Amino acid sequence: MLAFQRFERRHGLHPLFLCLFLTTCFWLSAAVQAQQAKLPTEEVTVRTADGTQHVFVTEMAMTREQQADGMMFRTEMAPNEGMLFIFPQPRRASFWMRNTLIPLDMVFVRQNGRIANIVANATPQTDTSRRSQGRVKAVFEIPGGRAAELGIRAGDLIIHPAFGG
């Protein structure tokens, strides 16, 4: 016990408090790493109006939990990476970026694979609702500004088996 008392006097921290603090830090770090764990990937191709095709290595957010986590706490996304959220039924979709740390382009995709609308460069760490124009089957998230860089627009085609392609 004398050693604990000396530690407490010398460092101003009770050893049990220090142990609890370090354990909490470890679990929080593990939680963030789990959030950043990549999901299984598939290729998603975007065909623009002029016939140009852009291939993205895409994480598939298929379950409710995966879709709820999405890109939260991610600190980077390569230029040709994406995340695809496929819904069981077409619906009006709304996304926010509360715990998302990087800007994203949100590409809202109709059941036939056509892009309904794009919300470009969605501001990170906000609760602003970004909505689809009409009912969509999926949302395809890519790095912020990438759609404009590649000339991807509403009406272009997303090619993936989820859309019959």
PDB file of C-alpha atoms in Angstrom:
ATOM      1  CA  MET A   1       0.000   0.000   0.000  1.00  0.00           C
ATOM      2  CA  LEU A   2       2.902   2.324   0.697  1.00  0.00           C
ATOM      3  CA  ALA A   3       3.961   2.176  -2.966  1.00  0.00           C
ATOM      4  CA  PHE A   4       0.462   3.308  -4.085  1.00  0.00           C
ATOM      5  CA  GLN A   5       0.526   6.195  -1.618  1.00  0.00           C
ATOM      6  CA  ARG A   6       3.944   7.314  -2.893  1.00  0.00           C
ATOM      7  CA  PHE A   7       2.679   7.070  -6.515  1.00  0.00           C
ATOM      8  CA  GLU A   8      -0.415   9.102  -5.643  1.00  0.00           C
ATOM      9  CA  ARG A   9       1.589  11.815  -3.864  1.00  0.00           C
ATOM     10  CA  ARG A  10       4.195  11.984  -6.602  1.00  0.00           C
ATOM     11  CA  HIS A  11       1.821  12.028  -9.613  1.00  0.00           C
ATOM     12  CA  GLY A  12      -1.389  13.382  -8.106  1.00  0.00           C
ATOM     13  CA  LEU A  13      -3.414  10.454  -9.449  1.00  0.00           C
ATOM     14  CA  HIS A  14      -4.892   7.553  -7.610  1.00  0.00           C
ATOM     15  CA  PRO A  15      -3.610   4.329  -9.234  1.00  0.00           C
ATOM     16  CA  LEU A  16      -7.133   2.916  -9.597  1.00  0.00           C
ATOM     17  CA  PHE A  17      -8.252   6.079 -11.384  1.00  0.00           C
ATOM     18  CA  LEU A  18      -5.249   5.796 -13.685  1.00  0.00           C
ATOM     19  CA  CYS A  19      -6.066   2.147 -14.412  1.00  0.00           C
ATOM     20  CA  LEU A  20      -9.694   3.011 -15.188  1.00  0.00           C
ATOM     21  CA  PHE A  21      -8.617   5.911 -17.412  1.00  0.00           C
ATOM     22  CA  LEU A  22      -6.182   3.758 -19.418  1.00  0.00           C
ATOM     23  CA  THR A  23      -8.761   0.978 -19.806  1.00  0.00           C
ATOM     24  CA  THR A  24     -11.325   3.488 -21.093  1.00  0.00           C
ATOM     25  CA  CYS A  25      -8.800   4.890 -23.584  1.00  0.00           C
ATOM     26  CA  PHE A  26      -8.048   1.375 -24.823  1.00  0.00           C
ATOM     27  CA  TRP A  27     -11.746   0.549 -25.367  1.00  0.00           C
ATOM     28  CA  LEU A  28     -12.454   3.885 -27.079  1.00  0.00           C
ATOM     29  CA  SER A  29      -9.494   3.325 -29.387  1.00  0.00           C
ATOM     30  CA  ALA A  30     -10.764  -0.173 -30.187  1.00  0.00           C
ATOM     31  CA  ALA A  31     -14.247   1.232 -30.925  1.00  0.00           C
ATOM     32  CA  VAL A  32     -12.857   3.801 -33.352  1.00  0.00           C
ATOM     33  CA  GLN A  33     -10.731   1.155 -35.068  1.00  0.00           C
ATOM     34  CA  ALA A  34     -13.791  -1.074 -35.389  1.00  0.00           C
ATOM     35  CA  GLN A  35     -15.666   1.828 -36.993  1.00  0.00           C
ATOM     36  CA  GLN A  36     -12.815   2.250 -39.470  1.00  0.00           C
ATOM     37  CA  ALA A  37     -12.665  -1.449 -40.369  1.00  0.00           C
ATOM     38  CA  LYS A  38     -13.351  -1.866 -44.047  1.00  0.00           C
ATOM     39  CA  LEU A  39     -16.359  -3.806 -45.263  1.00  0.00           C
ATOM     40  CA  PRO A  40     -16.272  -6.400 -48.066  1.00  0.00           C
ATOM     41  CA  THR A  41     -15.705  -4.730 -51.436  1.00  0.00           C
ATOM     42  CA  GLU A  42     -17.089  -5.083 -54.945  1.00  0.00           C
ATOM     43  CA  GLU A  43     -16.489  -3.126 -58.123  1.00  0.00           C
ATOM     44  CA  VAL A  44     -19.004  -0.437 -59.007  1.00  0.00           C
ATOM     45  CA  THR A  45     -18.763   1.231 -62.411  1.00  0.00           C
ATOM     46  CA  VAL A  46     -20.166   4.622 -63.330  1.00  0.00           C
ATOM     47  CA  ARG A  47     -20.864   5.174 -67.045  1.00  0.00           C
ATOM     48  CA  THR A  48     -21.186   8.858 -67.915  1.00  0.00           C
ATOM     49  CA  ALA A  49     -23.316  10.269 -70.742  1.00  0.00           C
ATOM     50  CA  ASP A  50     -20.306  10.330 -73.092  1.00  0.00           C
ATOM     51  CA  GLY A  51     -19.651   6.599 -72.490  1.00  0.00           C
ATOM     52  CA  THR A  52     -16.642   7.041 -70.195  1.00  0.00           C
ATOM     53  CA  GLN A  53     -16.497   4.418 -67.457  1.00  0.00           C
ATOM     54  CA  HIS A  54     -15.068   4.958 -63.970  1.00  0.00           C
ATOM     55  CA  VAL A  55     -14.483   1.934 -61.728  1.00  0.00           C
ATOM     56  CA  PHE A  56     -14.614   2.257 -57.937  1.00  0.00           C
ATOM     57  CA  VAL A  57     -13.517  -0.332 -55.368  1.00  0.00           C
ATOM     58  CA  THR A  58     -16.618  -0.120 -53.214  1.00  0.00           C
ATOM     59  CA  GLU A  59     -17.395  -1.188 -49.673  1.00  0.00           C
ATOM     60  CA  MET A  60     -20.820  -2.764 -49.446  1.00  0.00           C
ATOM     61  CA  ALA A  61     -22.914  -1.470 -46.520  1.00  0.00           C
ATOM     62  CA  MET A  62     -25.670  -4.083 -46.579  1.00  0.00           C
ATOM     63  CA  THR A  63     -26.915  -4.495 -43.001  1.00  0.00           C
ATOM     64  CA  ARG A  64     -28.712  -1.888 -40.882  1.00  0.00           C
ATOM     65  CA  GLU A  65     -25.665  -1.695 -38.612  1.00  0.00           C
ATOM     66  CA  GLN A  66     -23.233  -1.244 -41.505  1.00  0.00           C
ATOM     67  CA  GLN A  67     -25.467   1.418 -43.016  1.00  0.00           C
ATOM     68  CA  ALA A  68     -25.813   3.219 -39.678  1.00  0.00           C
ATOM     69  CA  ASP A  69     -22.025   3.300 -39.276  1.00  0.00           C
ATOM     70  CA  GLY A  70     -21.279   4.133 -42.921  1.00  0.00           C
ATOM     71  CA  MET A  71     -18.189   6.328 -43.227  1.00  0.00           C
ATOM     72  CA  MET A  72     -18.235   7.479 -39.594  1.00  0.00           C
ATOM     73  CA  PHE A  73     -14.843   8.237 -38.090  1.00  0.00           C
ATOM     74  CA  ARG A  74     -12.992   7.497 -41.345  1.00  0.00           C
ATOM     75  CA  THR A  75     -10.102   9.879 -41.926  1.00  0.00           C
ATOM     76  CA  GLU A  76      -9.455   9.105 -45.576  1.00  0.00           C
ATOM     77  CA  MET A  77     -10.872   7.609 -48.724  1.00  0.00           C
ATOM     78  CA  ALA A  78      -8.832   6.964 -51.871  1.00  0.00           C
ATOM     79  CA  PRO A  79      -9.981   8.686 -55.096  1.00  0.00           C
ATOM     80  CA  ASN A  80     -11.385   5.488 -56.619  1.00  0.00           C
ATOM     81  CA  GLU A  81     -13.005   4.095 -53.496  1.00  0.00           C
ATOM     82  CA  GLY A  82     -16.636   4.295 -52.474  1.00  0.00           C
ATOM     83  CA  MET A  83     -19.335   2.888 -50.245  1.00  0.00           C
ATOM     84  CA  LEU A  84     -22.662   1.602 -51.542  1.00  0.00           C
ATOM     85  CA  PHE A  85     -25.779   1.538 -49.364  1.00  0.00           C
ATOM     86  CA  ILE A  86     -28.432  -0.702 -50.961  1.00  0.00           C
ATOM     87  CA  PHE A  87     -31.963  -0.569 -49.546  1.00  0.00           C
ATOM     88  CA  PRO A  88     -34.367  -3.548 -49.543  1.00  0.00           C
ATOM     89  CA  GLN A  89     -37.019  -1.379 -51.275  1.00  0.00           C
ATOM     90  CA  PRO A  90     -36.767   1.943 -53.114  1.00  0.00           C
ATOM     91  CA  ARG A  91     -37.460   4.855 -50.767  1.00  0.00           C
ATOM     92  CA  ARG A  92     -36.812   8.508 -50.201  1.00  0.00           C
ATOM     93  CA  ALA A  93     -33.363   8.616 -48.627  1.00  0.00           C
ATOM     94  CA  SER A  94     -31.861  11.146 -46.264  1.00  0.00           C
ATOM     95  CA  PHE A  95     -28.278  11.128 -44.965  1.00  0.00           C
ATOM     96  CA  TRP A  96     -26.376  13.326 -42.495  1.00  0.00           C
ATOM     97  CA  MET A  97     -22.666  13.542 -41.659  1.00  0.00           C
ATOM     98  CA  ARG A  98     -22.552  13.978 -37.853  1.00  0.00           C
ATOM     99  CA  ASN A  99     -19.590  11.657 -37.207  1.00  0.00           C
ATOM    100  CA  THR A 100     -18.167  11.668 -40.718  1.00  0.00           C
ATOM    101  CA  LEU A 101     -14.767  13.352 -40.808  1.00  0.00           C
ATOM    102  CA  ILE A 102     -14.214  13.770 -44.566  1.00  0.00           C
ATOM    103  CA  PRO A 103     -16.319  15.478 -47.272  1.00  0.00           C
ATOM    104  CA  LEU A 104     -18.289  13.097 -49.480  1.00  0.00           C
ATOM    105  CA  ASP A 105     -20.306  13.181 -52.688  1.00  0.00           C
ATOM    106  CA  MET A 106     -23.624  11.431 -52.090  1.00  0.00           C
ATOM    107  CA  VAL A 107     -24.866   9.868 -55.316  1.00  0.00           C
ATOM    108  CA  PHE A 108     -28.534   8.854 -55.045  1.00  0.00           C
ATOM    109  CA  VAL A 109     -29.323   5.941 -57.380  1.00  0.00           C
ATOM    110  CA  ARG A 110     -32.720   4.848 -58.739  1.00  0.00           C
ATOM    111  CA  GLN A 111     -33.742   1.188 -59.007  1.00  0.00           C
ATOM    112  CA  ASN A 112     -32.689   1.080 -62.679  1.00  0.00           C
ATOM    113  CA  GLY A 113     -29.154   2.281 -61.817  1.00  0.00           C
ATOM    114  CA  ARG A 114     -29.664   5.855 -63.078  1.00  0.00           C
ATOM    115  CA  ILE A 115     -28.380   8.642 -60.862  1.00  0.00           C
ATOM    116  CA  ALA A 116     -31.312  10.638 -59.473  1.00  0.00           C
ATOM    117  CA  ASN A 117     -29.234  13.425 -57.937  1.00  0.00           C
ATOM    118  CA  ILE A 118     -25.865  14.157 -56.389  1.00  0.00           C
ATOM    119  CA  VAL A 119     -25.147  16.094 -53.215  1.00  0.00           C
ATOM    120  CA  ALA A 120     -21.605  17.306 -53.843  1.00  0.00           C
ATOM    121  CA  ASN A 121     -18.990  17.858 -51.142  1.00  0.00           C
ATOM    122  CA  ALA A 122     -21.278  17.235 -48.180  1.00  0.00           C
ATOM    123  CA  THR A 123     -19.770  19.082 -45.244  1.00  0.00           C
ATOM    124  CA  PRO A 124     -18.394  16.737 -42.574  1.00  0.00           C
ATOM    125  CA  GLN A 125     -19.562  16.712 -38.953  1.00  0.00           C
ATOM    126  CA  THR A 126     -22.963  18.267 -39.615  1.00  0.00           C
ATOM    127  CA  ASP A 127     -26.555  17.206 -38.992  1.00  0.00           C
ATOM    128  CA  THR A 128     -27.780  18.773 -42.228  1.00  0.00           C
ATOM    129  CA  SER A 129     -30.110  16.384 -44.037  1.00  0.00           C
ATOM    130  CA  ARG A 130     -29.048  15.530 -47.613  1.00  0.00           C
ATOM    131  CA  ARG A 131     -31.983  14.045 -49.513  1.00  0.00           C
ATOM    132  CA  SER A 132     -32.719  12.080 -52.618  1.00  0.00           C
ATOM    133  CA  GLN A 133     -34.930  13.527 -55.300  1.00  0.00           C
ATOM    134  CA  GLY A 134     -37.620  10.888 -55.272  1.00  0.00           C
ATOM    135  CA  ARG A 135     -37.364   7.222 -54.390  1.00  0.00           C
ATOM    136  CA  VAL A 136     -33.969   5.548 -54.713  1.00  0.00           C
ATOM    137  CA  LYS A 137     -32.651   2.004 -54.382  1.00  0.00           C
ATOM    138  CA  ALA A 138     -29.192   3.045 -53.158  1.00  0.00           C
ATOM    139  CA  VAL A 139     -26.771   5.751 -52.135  1.00  0.00           C
ATOM    140  CA  PHE A 140     -23.225   5.648 -53.468  1.00  0.00           C
ATOM    141  CA  GLU A 141     -20.728   7.694 -51.456  1.00  0.00           C
ATOM    142  CA  ILE A 142     -17.433   8.734 -53.037  1.00  0.00           C
ATOM    143  CA  PRO A 143     -14.763  11.259 -52.013  1.00  0.00           C
ATOM    144  CA  GLY A 144     -16.016  14.847 -51.951  1.00  0.00           C
ATOM    145  CA  GLY A 145     -15.614  16.602 -55.312  1.00  0.00           C
ATOM    146  CA  ARG A 146     -14.887  13.388 -57.202  1.00  0.00           C
ATOM    147  CA  ALA A 147     -18.173  13.371 -59.144  1.00  0.00           C
ATOM    148  CA  ALA A 148     -17.428  16.831 -60.581  1.00  0.00           C
ATOM    149  CA  GLU A 149     -13.802  15.848 -61.339  1.00  0.00           C
ATOM    150  CA  LEU A 150     -14.981  12.848 -63.361  1.00  0.00           C
ATOM    151  CA  GLY A 151     -17.980  14.549 -64.973  1.00  0.00           C
ATOM    152  CA  ILE A 152     -20.502  12.313 -63.188  1.00  0.00           C
ATOM    153  CA  ARG A 153     -24.016  13.804 -63.306  1.00  0.00           C
ATOM    154  CA  ALA A 154     -27.667  13.005 -62.709  1.00  0.00           C
ATOM    155  CA  GLY A 155     -28.868  10.590 -65.405  1.00  0.00           C
ATOM    156  CA  ASP A 156     -25.547   8.729 -65.621  1.00  0.00           C
ATOM    157  CA  LEU A 157     -25.604   4.962 -65.032  1.00  0.00           C
ATOM    158  CA  ILE A 158     -24.313   2.992 -62.045  1.00  0.00           C
ATOM    159  CA  ILE A 159     -23.387  -0.549 -63.109  1.00  0.00           C
ATOM    160  CA  HIS A 160     -23.658  -3.169 -60.363  1.00  0.00           C
ATOM    161  CA  PRO A 161     -25.718  -6.372 -59.968  1.00  0.00           C
ATOM    162  CA  ALA A 162     -28.030  -4.571 -57.499  1.00  0.00           C
ATOM    163  CA  PHE A 163     -29.351  -2.582 -60.482  1.00  0.00           C
ATOM    164  CA  GLY A 164     -29.437  -5.481 -62.936  1.00  0.00           C
ATOM    165  CA  GLY A 165     -26.047  -4.645 -64.434  1.00  0.00           C
TER     166      GLY A 165
END
